[in-house]
Each structure stands twice: as structure tokens, then as C-alpha cells.
mmCIF file of C-alpha atoms in Angstrom:
data_model
loop_
_atom_site.group_PDB
_atom_site.id
_atom_site.type_symbol
_atom_site.label_atom_id
_atom_site.label_comp_id
_atom_site.label_asym_id
_atom_site.label_seq_id
_atom_site.Cartn_x
_atom_site.Cartn_y
_atom_site.Cartn_z
ATOM 1 C CA MET E 1 36.001 -22.631 -10.937
ATOM 2 C CA ARG E 2 35.006 -20.751 -14.094
ATOM 3 C CA LYS E 3 31.830 -22.814 -14.211
ATOM 4 C CA TYR E 4 30.856 -21.530 -10.777
ATOM 5 C CA ILE E 5 31.831 -17.981 -11.611
ATOM 6 C CA ASN E 6 29.734 -18.045 -14.753
ATOM 7 C CA TYR E 7 26.778 -19.540 -12.950
ATOM 8 C CA PHE E 8 24.878 -17.426 -10.487
ATOM 9 C CA VAL E 9 21.382 -16.711 -9.446
ATOM 10 C CA LEU E 10 20.188 -13.173 -9.124
ATOM 11 C CA LEU E 11 17.315 -12.758 -6.736
ATOM 12 C CA LEU E 12 15.722 -9.394 -6.139
ATOM 13 C CA ILE E 13 12.549 -8.291 -4.498
ATOM 14 C CA CYS E 14 11.427 -4.899 -5.574
ATOM 15 C CA SER E 15 8.262 -2.911 -5.883
ATOM 16 C CA ALA E 16 6.587 -1.650 -8.971
ATOM 17 C CA PHE E 17 6.649 1.831 -7.512
ATOM 18 C CA THR E 18 10.139 3.130 -7.052
ATOM 19 C CA THR E 19 9.033 6.723 -7.645
ATOM 20 C CA ALA E 20 5.365 6.783 -6.713
ATOM 21 C CA SER E 21 3.933 8.433 -3.618
ATOM 22 C CA TYR E 22 0.851 7.633 -1.619
ATOM 23 C CA TYR E 23 -1.545 9.172 0.930
ATOM 24 C CA PRO E 24 -3.646 12.300 0.198
ATOM 25 C CA ILE E 25 -1.500 15.337 -0.521
ATOM 26 C CA ASP E 26 -3.198 17.413 2.202
ATOM 27 C CA GLY E 27 -2.436 14.799 4.883
ATOM 28 C CA TYR E 28 0.601 16.457 6.504
ATOM 29 C CA LEU E 29 -1.233 17.894 9.501
ATOM 30 C CA HIS E 30 -2.999 14.579 10.045
ATOM 31 C CA THR E 31 0.090 12.376 9.813
ATOM 32 C CA GLY E 32 3.204 14.515 10.220
ATOM 33 C CA ILE E 33 4.641 12.849 7.099
ATOM 34 C CA LYS E 34 6.922 15.603 5.823
ATOM 35 C CA ARG E 35 6.914 14.325 2.240
ATOM 36 C CA LEU E 36 3.264 15.322 2.038
ATOM 37 C CA LYS E 37 4.127 18.917 2.898
ATOM 38 C CA TYR E 38 6.467 18.923 -0.084
ATOM 39 C CA LEU E 39 3.705 17.684 -2.406
ATOM 40 C CA GLU E 40 1.309 20.241 -0.947
ATOM 41 C CA LEU E 41 3.766 23.044 -1.784
ATOM 42 C CA VAL E 42 4.285 21.647 -5.280
ATOM 43 C CA LYS E 43 0.553 21.452 -5.903
ATOM 44 C CA SER E 44 0.044 25.048 -4.709
ATOM 45 C CA GLY E 45 2.874 26.297 -6.929
ATOM 46 C CA GLU E 46 5.041 27.458 -4.020
ATOM 47 C CA LEU E 47 7.744 24.991 -5.018
ATOM 48 C CA LYS E 48 8.797 24.183 -8.554
ATOM 49 C CA SER E 49 9.048 20.537 -9.477
ATOM 50 C CA THR E 50 8.938 18.234 -12.471
ATOM 51 C CA THR E 51 6.433 16.111 -10.550
ATOM 52 C CA VAL E 52 3.224 15.668 -12.535
ATOM 53 C CA ILE E 53 0.215 14.923 -10.358
ATOM 54 C CA PRO E 54 -2.514 13.126 -12.355
ATOM 55 C CA PRO E 55 -6.097 14.426 -11.979
ATOM 56 C CA GLY E 56 -7.133 11.284 -10.143
ATOM 57 C CA ALA E 57 -4.340 11.731 -7.606
ATOM 58 C CA GLN E 58 -5.639 15.014 -6.213
ATOM 59 C CA LYS E 59 -8.315 13.792 -3.827
ATOM 60 C CA SER E 60 -8.174 15.318 -0.388
ATOM 61 C CA TYR E 61 -7.948 13.551 2.942
ATOM 62 C CA MET E 62 -11.695 13.902 3.557
ATOM 63 C CA ASP E 63 -12.654 12.744 0.043
ATOM 64 C CA ILE E 64 -11.498 9.168 0.586
ATOM 65 C CA GLU E 65 -14.271 6.823 1.659
ATOM 66 C CA LEU E 66 -14.925 3.111 2.028
ATOM 67 C CA ASN E 67 -17.212 1.792 -0.691
ATOM 68 C CA LEU E 68 -18.859 -1.219 0.954
ATOM 69 C CA LEU E 69 -19.847 0.050 4.391
ATOM 70 C CA SER E 70 -23.513 -0.611 3.659
ATOM 71 C CA LYS E 71 -22.537 -4.247 3.001
ATOM 72 C CA LYS E 72 -20.433 -4.524 6.144
ATOM 73 C CA GLU E 73 -22.242 -7.635 7.381
ATOM 74 C CA ASP E 74 -22.175 -9.485 4.057
ATOM 75 C CA SER E 75 -19.875 -12.478 3.743
ATOM 76 C CA VAL E 76 -16.921 -12.277 1.386
ATOM 77 C CA GLY E 77 -18.391 -15.237 -0.477
ATOM 78 C CA ALA E 78 -21.411 -13.132 -1.420
ATOM 79 C CA PHE E 79 -19.093 -10.951 -3.524
ATOM 80 C CA LEU E 80 -17.231 -13.814 -5.173
ATOM 81 C CA LYS E 81 -20.060 -15.271 -7.236
ATOM 82 C CA VAL E 82 -19.159 -15.246 -10.916
ATOM 83 C CA ASP E 83 -21.228 -13.145 -13.299
ATOM 84 C CA GLU E 84 -21.367 -15.227 -16.483
ATOM 85 C CA GLN E 85 -21.257 -12.418 -19.054
ATOM 86 C CA PHE E 86 -18.607 -10.514 -17.123
ATOM 87 C CA GLN E 87 -16.575 -13.728 -16.911
ATOM 88 C CA LYS E 88 -16.780 -14.207 -20.682
ATOM 89 C CA ASP E 89 -15.600 -10.647 -21.221
ATOM 90 C CA ILE E 90 -12.617 -11.064 -18.890
ATOM 91 C CA ASN E 91 -11.766 -14.456 -20.418
ATOM 92 C CA SER E 92 -11.537 -12.804 -23.826
ATOM 93 C CA LEU E 93 -8.522 -10.791 -22.626
ATOM 94 C CA PHE E 94 -6.462 -13.925 -22.070
ATOM 95 C CA ARG E 95 -7.100 -15.924 -25.243
ATOM 96 C CA GLY E 96 -3.898 -17.611 -26.315
ATOM 97 C CA LEU E 97 -2.181 -16.926 -22.988
ATOM 98 C CA ASP E 98 -1.095 -19.679 -20.621
ATOM 99 C CA LYS E 99 -1.634 -19.975 -16.880
ATOM 100 C CA SER E 100 1.185 -17.547 -16.179
ATOM 101 C CA TYR E 101 -1.572 -14.943 -15.864
ATOM 102 C CA SER E 102 -4.024 -14.920 -12.938
ATOM 103 C CA ILE E 103 -6.661 -12.329 -12.123
ATOM 104 C CA ALA E 104 -9.637 -11.533 -9.913
ATOM 105 C CA VAL E 105 -11.898 -8.570 -10.767
ATOM 106 C CA LEU E 106 -14.822 -7.227 -8.761
ATOM 107 C CA ASP E 107 -16.999 -4.442 -10.175
ATOM 108 C CA ILE E 108 -18.652 -2.560 -7.288
ATOM 109 C CA SER E 109 -20.056 0.356 -9.288
ATOM 110 C CA ASP E 110 -23.516 -0.840 -8.233
ATOM 111 C CA ILE E 111 -23.033 -2.393 -4.811
ATOM 112 C CA ASP E 112 -26.471 -4.008 -5.025
ATOM 113 C CA SER E 113 -25.473 -5.791 -8.212
ATOM 114 C CA VAL E 114 -21.744 -6.494 -8.090
ATOM 115 C CA ARG E 115 -19.970 -8.422 -10.847
ATOM 116 C CA PHE E 116 -17.094 -10.831 -10.258
ATOM 117 C CA ALA E 117 -14.774 -12.622 -12.673
ATOM 118 C CA LYS E 118 -11.672 -14.711 -12.135
ATOM 119 C CA ARG E 119 -8.907 -16.655 -13.848
ATOM 120 C CA ASN E 120 -6.553 -19.052 -12.029
ATOM 121 C CA GLU E 121 -7.557 -17.133 -8.920
ATOM 122 C CA THR E 122 -6.227 -19.713 -6.445
ATOM 123 C CA ALA E 123 -2.767 -19.969 -8.020
ATOM 124 C CA GLY E 124 0.014 -19.076 -5.602
ATOM 125 C CA TYR E 125 2.663 -16.478 -6.503
ATOM 126 C CA GLN E 126 5.612 -15.019 -4.638
ATOM 127 C CA PRO E 127 3.926 -11.758 -3.580
ATOM 128 C CA GLY E 128 7.073 -9.604 -3.493
ATOM 129 C CA SER E 129 6.282 -6.128 -2.234
ATOM 130 C CA VAL E 130 2.532 -6.761 -2.264
ATOM 131 C CA GLY E 131 3.318 -8.532 1.011
ATOM 132 C CA LYS E 132 3.903 -5.117 2.578
ATOM 133 C CA LEU E 133 0.133 -4.762 2.773
ATOM 134 C CA ALA E 134 0.197 -7.587 5.340
ATOM 135 C CA VAL E 135 2.763 -5.624 7.356
ATOM 136 C CA MET E 136 0.448 -2.605 7.221
ATOM 137 C CA VAL E 137 -2.396 -4.752 8.564
ATOM 138 C CA ALA E 138 -0.134 -6.075 11.335
ATOM 139 C CA LEU E 139 0.736 -2.517 12.390
ATOM 140 C CA PHE E 140 -2.888 -1.421 12.667
ATOM 141 C CA ASP E 141 -3.870 -4.675 14.351
ATOM 142 C CA GLN E 142 -1.311 -4.121 17.092
ATOM 143 C CA LEU E 143 -2.275 -0.451 17.461
ATOM 144 C CA GLU E 144 -5.859 -1.552 18.080
ATOM 145 C CA LYS E 145 -4.653 -3.935 20.781
ATOM 146 C CA LEU E 146 -2.733 -1.089 22.452
ATOM 147 C CA TYR E 147 -5.625 1.387 22.337
ATOM 148 C CA PRO E 148 -8.870 -0.541 21.743
ATOM 149 C CA ASP E 149 -11.052 2.411 22.740
ATOM 150 C CA SER E 150 -9.255 5.316 21.070
ATOM 151 C CA PHE E 151 -8.333 5.580 17.417
ATOM 152 C CA GLU E 152 -6.957 9.071 18.055
ATOM 153 C CA LYS E 153 -4.406 7.621 20.494
ATOM 154 C CA ARG E 154 -3.342 5.175 17.796
ATOM 155 C CA LEU E 155 -2.828 8.044 15.360
ATOM 156 C CA GLU E 156 -0.943 10.052 17.957
ATOM 157 C CA LEU E 157 1.445 7.151 18.523
ATOM 158 C CA LEU E 158 2.023 6.881 14.757
ATOM 159 C CA ARG E 159 2.777 10.604 14.629
ATOM 160 C CA SER E 160 4.902 10.890 17.764
ATOM 161 C CA LYS E 161 6.809 7.615 18.182
ATOM 162 C CA SER E 162 10.181 7.874 16.442
ATOM 163 C CA VAL E 163 12.342 4.785 15.926
ATOM 164 C CA LYS E 164 15.800 4.174 14.546
ATOM 165 C CA SER E 165 16.612 2.072 11.512
ATOM 166 C CA GLY E 166 19.615 0.123 12.754
ATOM 167 C CA VAL E 167 20.556 -2.906 10.651
ATOM 168 C CA TRP E 168 16.880 -3.657 9.944
ATOM 169 C CA GLY E 169 16.607 -0.927 7.310
ATOM 170 C CA LEU E 170 19.828 -1.515 5.393
ATOM 171 C CA THR E 171 20.761 -2.866 1.956
ATOM 172 C CA ASP E 172 17.690 -1.759 -0.013
ATOM 173 C CA ALA E 173 18.363 0.124 -3.246
ATOM 174 C CA HIS E 174 15.089 2.039 -3.024
ATOM 175 C CA THR E 175 15.597 5.600 -1.845
ATOM 176 C CA VAL E 176 13.332 7.421 0.584
ATOM 177 C CA PRO E 177 12.253 11.083 0.319
ATOM 178 C CA ILE E 178 13.511 13.345 3.094
ATOM 179 C CA PHE E 179 12.008 16.836 3.109
ATOM 180 C CA ASN E 180 13.534 19.625 5.205
ATOM 181 C CA LEU E 181 10.717 21.853 6.440
ATOM 182 C CA GLU E 182 13.091 24.736 7.163
ATOM 183 C CA THR E 183 14.921 24.838 3.835
ATOM 184 C CA ASN E 184 12.153 23.346 1.665
ATOM 185 C CA LYS E 185 14.732 21.011 0.147
ATOM 186 C CA LEU E 186 13.869 17.453 -0.836
ATOM 187 C CA LEU E 187 16.579 14.795 -0.657
ATOM 188 C CA LYS E 188 16.207 11.229 -1.877
ATOM 189 C CA ARG E 189 18.677 8.641 -0.636
ATOM 190 C CA GLN E 190 18.942 5.109 0.704
ATOM 191 C CA VAL E 191 18.176 4.411 4.349
ATOM 192 C CA ILE E 192 21.190 4.441 6.679
ATOM 193 C CA ALA E 193 21.460 2.821 10.113
ATOM 194 C CA SER E 194 21.240 6.142 11.979
ATOM 195 C CA ASP E 195 18.001 7.251 10.290
ATOM 196 C CA VAL E 196 15.153 8.056 12.659
ATOM 197 C CA PHE E 197 11.575 8.518 11.428
ATOM 198 C CA THR E 198 8.155 8.371 13.033
ATOM 199 C CA LEU E 199 6.065 5.223 12.698
ATOM 200 C CA PHE E 200 3.836 7.069 10.226
ATOM 201 C CA GLU E 201 6.832 8.031 8.096
ATOM 202 C CA TRP E 202 8.294 4.517 8.132
ATOM 203 C CA ALA E 203 4.879 3.168 7.075
ATOM 204 C CA ASP E 204 4.769 5.762 4.306
ATOM 205 C CA HIS E 205 8.278 4.846 3.140
ATOM 206 C CA MET E 206 7.190 1.196 3.108
ATOM 207 C CA LEU E 207 4.291 1.913 0.764
ATOM 208 C CA SER E 208 4.997 5.144 -1.111
ATOM 209 C CA VAL E 209 8.414 4.107 -2.431
ATOM 210 C CA SER E 210 8.145 0.445 -1.402
ATOM 211 C CA ASN E 211 11.311 0.650 0.669
ATOM 212 C CA ASN E 212 12.171 -2.846 1.877
ATOM 213 C CA GLY E 213 14.059 -1.585 4.907
ATOM 214 C CA ALA E 214 11.052 0.453 6.012
ATOM 215 C CA ALA E 215 8.877 -2.656 5.700
ATOM 216 C CA SER E 216 11.234 -4.606 7.963
ATOM 217 C CA ILE E 217 11.207 -1.758 10.486
ATOM 218 C CA VAL E 218 7.410 -1.480 10.541
ATOM 219 C CA TRP E 219 7.187 -5.266 10.992
ATOM 220 C CA ARG E 220 9.770 -5.009 13.788
ATOM 221 C CA GLU E 221 7.716 -2.365 15.575
ATOM 222 C CA ALA E 222 4.517 -4.422 15.275
ATOM 223 C CA LEU E 223 6.449 -7.328 16.814
ATOM 224 C CA LEU E 224 7.610 -5.082 19.675
ATOM 225 C CA MET E 225 4.040 -3.895 20.262
ATOM 226 C CA ALA E 226 2.967 -7.514 20.603
ATOM 227 C CA ALA E 227 5.858 -8.298 22.952
ATOM 228 C CA PHE E 228 5.669 -5.246 25.229
ATOM 229 C CA GLY E 229 1.982 -4.350 25.069
ATOM 230 C CA GLU E 230 1.102 -1.217 27.033
ATOM 231 C CA SER E 231 4.812 -0.587 27.733
ATOM 232 C CA TYR E 232 5.568 -0.141 24.032
ATOM 233 C CA PRO E 233 4.861 3.623 23.727
ATOM 234 C CA THR E 234 7.691 4.395 26.183
ATOM 235 C CA LEU E 235 9.993 1.613 25.009
ATOM 236 C CA THR E 236 13.562 2.867 24.564
ATOM 237 C CA GLN E 237 16.037 1.915 21.869
ATOM 238 C CA GLU E 238 18.209 0.207 24.479
ATOM 239 C CA GLN E 239 15.298 -1.892 25.758
ATOM 240 C CA ALA E 240 14.353 -2.929 22.229
ATOM 241 C CA ASP E 241 17.948 -3.863 21.396
ATOM 242 C CA THR E 242 18.238 -5.907 24.592
ATOM 243 C CA TYR E 243 15.018 -7.737 23.799
ATOM 244 C CA PHE E 244 16.283 -8.844 20.398
ATOM 245 C CA THR E 245 19.714 -9.881 21.648
ATOM 246 C CA THR E 246 18.440 -11.865 24.640
ATOM 247 C CA THR E 247 15.278 -13.528 23.321
ATOM 248 C CA PRO E 248 15.656 -16.972 21.699
ATOM 249 C CA LYS E 249 15.516 -16.801 17.915
ATOM 250 C CA LYS E 250 12.746 -19.384 17.656
ATOM 251 C CA GLU E 251 10.570 -17.364 20.021
ATOM 252 C CA LEU E 252 11.121 -14.217 17.957
ATOM 253 C CA THR E 253 10.488 -16.094 14.716
ATOM 254 C CA ASP E 254 7.205 -17.522 15.942
ATOM 255 C CA LEU E 255 5.982 -14.172 17.255
ATOM 256 C CA ALA E 256 7.005 -12.299 14.101
ATOM 257 C CA ASN E 257 5.178 -14.862 11.974
ATOM 258 C CA ASP E 258 2.035 -14.670 14.105
ATOM 259 C CA VAL E 259 2.019 -10.866 14.085
ATOM 260 C CA VAL E 260 1.739 -10.636 10.288
ATOM 261 C CA ASN E 261 -0.223 -13.789 9.526
ATOM 262 C CA LEU E 262 -2.848 -14.209 12.243
ATOM 263 C CA PRO E 263 -4.664 -10.976 11.255
ATOM 264 C CA LEU E 264 -5.009 -12.411 7.734
ATOM 265 C CA ARG E 265 -6.440 -15.637 9.110
ATOM 266 C CA GLU E 266 -8.966 -13.579 11.102
ATOM 267 C CA LEU E 267 -10.093 -12.065 7.789
ATOM 268 C CA GLY E 268 -10.861 -15.543 6.451
ATOM 269 C CA ILE E 269 -7.774 -15.596 4.220
ATOM 270 C CA THR E 270 -6.178 -19.034 4.354
ATOM 271 C CA THR E 271 -2.470 -19.738 4.687
ATOM 272 C CA ASP E 272 -2.362 -20.916 1.050
ATOM 273 C CA GLU E 273 -4.089 -17.757 -0.151
ATOM 274 C CA TRP E 274 -1.737 -15.224 1.439
ATOM 275 C CA ARG E 275 1.072 -15.420 3.965
ATOM 276 C CA LEU E 276 4.454 -13.886 4.780
ATOM 277 C CA GLY E 277 7.395 -15.980 5.861
ATOM 278 C CA SER E 278 10.426 -13.678 5.933
ATOM 279 C CA PHE E 279 11.462 -10.067 6.414
ATOM 280 C CA PHE E 280 12.234 -7.840 3.451
ATOM 281 C CA THR E 281 15.885 -7.170 4.303
ATOM 282 C CA SER E 282 18.741 -9.352 5.555
ATOM 283 C CA GLY E 283 19.483 -7.378 8.735
ATOM 284 C CA PRO E 284 16.712 -9.015 10.794
ATOM 285 C CA ASN E 285 18.075 -12.490 9.999
ATOM 286 C CA ARG E 286 20.460 -12.320 12.944
ATOM 287 C CA TYR E 287 17.434 -12.169 15.246
ATOM 288 C CA VAL E 288 14.452 -13.632 13.367
ATOM 289 C CA GLY E 289 14.343 -16.687 11.121
ATOM 290 C CA ASP E 290 12.197 -17.497 8.081
ATOM 291 C CA LYS E 291 9.087 -19.582 8.560
ATOM 292 C CA GLY E 292 6.563 -21.013 6.140
ATOM 293 C CA GLY E 293 7.581 -19.102 3.024
ATOM 294 C CA SER E 294 5.644 -16.283 1.378
ATOM 295 C CA ILE E 295 2.776 -16.705 -1.051
ATOM 296 C CA GLY E 296 -0.074 -14.674 -2.489
ATOM 297 C CA SER E 297 -3.036 -15.421 -4.715
ATOM 298 C CA PRO E 298 -5.622 -13.282 -6.502
ATOM 299 C CA VAL E 299 -8.447 -14.674 -4.370
ATOM 300 C CA GLY E 300 -6.550 -14.045 -1.132
ATOM 301 C CA LEU E 301 -5.743 -10.450 -2.013
ATOM 302 C CA MET E 302 -9.295 -9.872 -3.292
ATOM 303 C CA LYS E 303 -10.668 -11.034 0.058
ATOM 304 C CA PHE E 304 -8.452 -8.399 1.697
ATOM 305 C CA LEU E 305 -9.711 -5.631 -0.597
ATOM 306 C CA ILE E 306 -13.348 -6.561 0.069
ATOM 307 C CA LYS E 307 -12.796 -6.605 3.826
ATOM 308 C CA LEU E 308 -10.991 -3.262 3.587
ATOM 309 C CA GLU E 309 -13.868 -1.610 1.712
ATOM 310 C CA GLN E 310 -16.326 -3.069 4.231
ATOM 311 C CA GLY E 311 -14.366 -1.472 7.054
ATOM 312 C CA ASN E 312 -13.634 -4.909 8.491
ATOM 313 C CA VAL E 313 -9.825 -4.920 8.450
ATOM 314 C CA VAL E 314 -9.182 -4.373 12.189
ATOM 315 C CA ASP E 315 -12.028 -1.833 12.352
ATOM 316 C CA GLU E 316 -13.653 0.850 10.226
ATOM 317 C CA ALA E 317 -11.307 3.700 11.182
ATOM 318 C CA SER E 318 -8.230 1.540 10.613
ATOM 319 C CA SER E 319 -9.543 0.334 7.245
ATOM 320 C CA LEU E 320 -10.025 3.917 6.095
ATOM 321 C CA GLU E 321 -6.559 4.949 7.255
ATOM 322 C CA MET E 322 -5.006 1.980 5.452
ATOM 323 C CA LYS E 323 -6.863 2.879 2.292
ATOM 324 C CA ARG E 324 -5.452 6.404 2.527
ATOM 325 C CA LEU E 325 -1.963 4.937 2.802
ATOM 326 C CA MET E 326 -2.618 3.029 -0.435
ATOM 327 C CA TYR E 327 -3.728 6.146 -2.344
ATOM 328 C CA MET E 328 -1.360 7.101 -5.162
ATOM 329 C CA THR E 329 -0.515 10.780 -5.442
ATOM 330 C CA ASP E 330 2.411 10.866 -7.835
ATOM 331 C CA ARG E 331 3.812 9.348 -11.024
ATOM 332 C CA ARG E 332 2.149 6.078 -12.050
ATOM 333 C CA ILE E 333 3.832 3.132 -13.723
ATOM 334 C CA ARG E 334 2.974 -0.459 -14.760
ATOM 335 C CA TYR E 335 -0.720 -1.254 -14.222
ATOM 336 C CA ALA E 336 -1.507 2.240 -12.974
ATOM 337 C CA GLN E 337 0.202 3.853 -15.974
ATOM 338 C CA SER E 338 -2.770 3.024 -18.175
ATOM 339 C CA PRO E 339 -4.040 6.237 -19.810
ATOM 340 C CA ALA E 340 -7.568 5.057 -19.031
ATOM 341 C CA LEU E 341 -6.863 5.511 -15.318
ATOM 342 C CA LYS E 342 -5.601 9.107 -15.408
ATOM 343 C CA PRO E 343 -8.863 10.631 -14.160
ATOM 344 C CA ALA E 344 -9.367 7.853 -11.607
ATOM 345 C CA ALA E 345 -8.305 7.624 -7.999
ATOM 346 C CA VAL E 346 -6.008 4.603 -7.695
ATOM 347 C CA TYR E 347 -5.304 2.781 -4.441
ATOM 348 C CA PHE E 348 -2.476 0.481 -5.291
ATOM 349 C CA LYS E 349 0.388 -1.779 -4.379
ATOM 350 C CA SER E 350 2.590 -3.671 -6.716
ATOM 351 C CA GLY E 351 5.444 -6.065 -6.225
ATOM 352 C CA SER E 352 7.873 -8.122 -8.223
ATOM 353 C CA LEU E 353 10.490 -10.770 -7.785
ATOM 354 C CA TYR E 354 12.668 -12.221 -10.479
ATOM 355 C CA LYS E 355 15.344 -14.881 -10.542
ATOM 356 C CA CYS E 356 18.001 -15.279 -13.217
ATOM 357 C CA ASP E 357 20.150 -18.227 -14.209
ATOM 358 C CA ARG E 358 22.793 -17.009 -16.653
ATOM 359 C CA SER E 359 24.796 -20.248 -16.766
ATOM 360 C CA THR E 360 23.326 -21.139 -20.170
ATOM 361 C CA GLY E 361 24.056 -17.734 -21.666
ATOM 362 C CA GLU E 362 20.348 -17.020 -21.977
ATOM 363 C CA ALA E 363 19.387 -13.353 -21.829
ATOM 364 C CA CYS E 364 18.055 -12.353 -18.455
ATOM 365 C CA GLY E 365 17.765 -9.032 -16.644
ATOM 366 C CA LYS E 366 15.795 -6.743 -14.390
ATOM 367 C CA TYR E 367 12.114 -7.764 -14.337
ATOM 368 C CA MET E 368 12.960 -10.346 -17.032
ATOM 369 C CA GLY E 369 13.856 -13.442 -15.004
ATOM 370 C CA ASN E 370 14.262 -16.763 -16.766
ATOM 371 C CA VAL E 371 13.685 -18.905 -13.640
ATOM 372 C CA THR E 372 10.888 -16.889 -12.052
ATOM 373 C CA ASN E 373 9.560 -13.485 -13.043
ATOM 374 C CA TYR E 374 6.710 -12.476 -10.747
ATOM 375 C CA MET E 375 4.865 -9.214 -11.193
ATOM 376 C CA ASN E 376 1.782 -8.473 -9.097
ATOM 377 C CA SER E 377 -0.698 -5.607 -8.995
ATOM 378 C CA VAL E 378 -3.398 -4.925 -6.409
ATOM 379 C CA ALA E 379 -5.720 -2.021 -7.197
ATOM 380 C CA ILE E 380 -8.886 -0.220 -6.218
ATOM 381 C CA ILE E 381 -10.023 2.068 -9.050
ATOM 382 C CA GLU E 382 -12.521 4.901 -8.559
ATOM 383 C CA HIS E 383 -13.567 6.980 -11.559
ATOM 384 C CA PRO E 384 -15.358 10.320 -11.152
ATOM 385 C CA ASP E 385 -18.478 8.851 -12.850
ATOM 386 C CA ASN E 386 -18.938 6.356 -9.971
ATOM 387 C CA CYS E 387 -17.359 3.485 -11.888
ATOM 388 C CA LYS E 388 -15.582 1.582 -9.125
ATOM 389 C CA TYR E 389 -13.855 -1.779 -9.150
ATOM 390 C CA MET E 390 -11.075 -3.856 -7.610
ATOM 391 C CA VAL E 391 -8.433 -5.896 -9.417
ATOM 392 C CA VAL E 392 -5.716 -8.339 -8.405
ATOM 393 C CA LEU E 393 -3.444 -9.275 -11.312
ATOM 394 C CA MET E 394 -0.567 -11.703 -10.748
ATOM 395 C CA THR E 395 1.789 -12.913 -13.473
ATOM 396 C CA ASN E 396 4.882 -15.071 -13.871
ATOM 397 C CA VAL E 397 5.856 -14.579 -17.505
ATOM 398 C CA LEU E 398 9.482 -15.578 -18.031
ATOM 399 C CA ARG E 399 12.057 -13.540 -19.961
ATOM 400 C CA LYS E 400 9.724 -10.597 -20.400
ATOM 401 C CA ASN E 401 9.127 -7.346 -18.542
ATOM 402 C CA SER E 402 5.396 -7.635 -17.935
ATOM 403 C CA ALA E 403 4.912 -3.944 -17.141
ATOM 404 C CA THR E 404 3.401 -3.308 -20.585
ATOM 405 C CA ASP E 405 1.117 -6.338 -20.198
ATOM 406 C CA HIS E 406 -0.146 -4.984 -16.891
ATOM 407 C CA MET E 407 -0.738 -1.535 -18.350
ATOM 408 C CA THR E 408 -2.527 -2.940 -21.411
ATOM 409 C CA LEU E 409 -4.678 -5.244 -19.323
ATOM 410 C CA ALA E 410 -5.585 -2.309 -17.072
ATOM 411 C CA SER E 411 -6.932 -0.421 -20.086
ATOM 412 C CA SER E 412 -8.823 -3.475 -21.328
ATOM 413 C CA VAL E 413 -10.398 -4.279 -17.946
ATOM 414 C CA ASP E 414 -11.414 -0.649 -17.560
ATOM 415 C CA LYS E 415 -13.041 -0.672 -20.995
ATOM 416 C CA ILE E 416 -15.022 -3.838 -20.213
ATOM 417 C CA ILE E 417 -16.304 -2.491 -16.912
ATOM 418 C CA LYS E 418 -17.351 0.811 -18.485
ATOM 419 C CA ARG E 419 -19.470 -0.810 -21.213
#
């Protein structure tokens, strides 16, 4: 018995950004996300806070643009042709390192002369919370199906439709920010079953603090949009609950899988390059099963970033709104913590998953797994001097917190691109 007690596997999916916030600070009126009102009051000095907002995090809602609109019709392959000198420079960063490090870098500072470099770009990694970007795509894909002729109606549904957590949002350690507009008090706590937020706020919780429960809820709502179509906007909690309790699990599993993965296939991203196979919390397991496993690769995520900047993820308006949701407006850690990026706007998602086997007595801990130790960073960097580039860095370095590696590599990549 002692042998079994001493042997266990710790498995945890968590995001790089447990304290970061996204979306332009002045976006409250546009989205109704109350957290943004708090940041707006902090920035104006009306509320005191220890929050430090980096210079690059202070872009406004209207400042954010898509960088490759003039190349909207170009194939993704046109951007993925290696520049020999750039490749040599990027290779130099990984001398002496094994294939636990994979990267894809695309310099779009001059969109008529882009530079691409790669390393182990097709290697598959457990994407962790980077997979939440696929959930974001699924949400906007289903919104477009509901209102193909009106982006404003899609936004209005995001602002006005409130949904309850239930068991879908439980068991995640990540807290969510809850700002009271009447008292100007900010509370951070874990999601509880009775929590009700708008679709926009759940999407923000999914990305800004990488809340796993919020990701499961957003995925759930995209699934319901697919199932109920034009009836979804008036769908009641009781109707949704009945649907999940009376629909065969296989049917729900297949639909859930299609909702998040088919939009990626439409972008030309293959199933081996990026897919999601399971929800982010255990609550949905009573209704929806796992299917196909989850995987991500630098080339798959880079294809997504290119399509996003072209305005080709769902459509141009949706691509821009998704990019706003990826915009960091608070404390930066890991890759984004690089001092070189302080003046830059950073559109980012990170994720990690580690697995520990302590049966041998080997040291193992948070972000330092000895079985697997994935850490992934997806970034669009925009400096004020028009230096712009995209990076996907994925690592699986055992027994080591790779946060410093990611930060150091961010500085080195930035230096190479700025030469």
C-alpha cells in the first residue's frame, strides 16, 4: 500500500498568465466587461492600485489594427518560406539545446519582404491553455453563423447574453476579477456554480486570467449555438440543462469536437498541427467525452496568427475583435516579461502542462515536471518603431521551470529582428 501512496502522478493544466489582463483598457463601453472599467479608473488615477501598466499595454480600442490586410489573398505558404540569414540567426539561439525547444518566427515589419525562420516547427506539444485560442475561434465562428450579415448583432449578443457557470466552471484554481461598479471594489476569487457573467466576460475570464472553467463555459455556449441555431439567443437555463441531460453523450462529444476543430481545418491547419480533444475542467465530463486528444505545433499556431492578421479567421471584424481579446494590458510574465518588450504592444497567450512522478524520490514541482513539462507561448509583438513580428515558442524541458528560458529567448529574438 505504501508503494501506491508514495507513487502518484500530478497533472495540471494552467496558463502562463494567472495575473495578466487583456483587451484594451478603454473597451468597457464596447464590451461591458467590468474589469476594464476598473483598469480605466486605475489608469486615470481615480482608483489607487499597485497595478503597473507597461507603456506597450496602453493602446486604445481604436489603435489596434490587423497587420496583413493588404496581403489578405496571399496563401499562408507564401509567408512560410525560410529566409536563410534569418534562419541562421535564429538557429544560433539554440546551439547546444536538444529538440525540447521548437519555434516559428515571422518578421512582418516589412510586409513586402517578410522573414521566416523555424526549428522543429512540426513537433506536437500538449498545448495547455494555448488551446483556449481555439475556443475563442469557435465562439466567433458560431456567432457568424447566427448573424452572418451583422457583426453588431454578434457584439450585442456577447454583451447582453448572460449564462450561469454550473458544474462546467468549477475546480479551477485560477481566480477571476469581479468589479463592483457601484462600490468600485475589485474582488478576485474562484468561480462558483452560481456565478453568472455575460458571454463577453466569460471570454475575457478565459483569456485574461486563463480561467479553465471560463474556457469550458465558452466552449459549452459555442456548442449550444451550434445545436440551437437561431433559437440560441433566447435559450433558457432550463432548456440548456435539459438538452445536456437528454442528448446522447456520443452526439454531444462529436458536436463539441466539431465546434472547436472544424474552424481550424477551414483555416488550413491540419489535425496534427492543432486540435482540441477535451474540455478544460472535469464538470463537462458527465455530458461530453474526450475525443482525439489535444495537440499543438509551432507551424499550426503560426498559421493561425497569419490568418488572424490577414483578417481571415471567420471574417475581418471577428479577427480584429479576437486580436483585441489577446491584447495584454497588465503585468507580464514568462515570455512577455522580457524587458525588451516593455514598450511593445503584446498580443499573447501562454499555456503549460506538467506531469510529475515522485515514486523515485526525484525532485519535481510546479512547472518542473519530470515526466512532461510543457510550456508554450504564442505572441504578436508590435514596437512603436514599426518593428512587428509573430512568435510561437513551445518547449518540453524536464525538471526545469522554463519561464526564464522563454523570457531570455524573447529578448534574443527581439534583438535579432531589430538588427
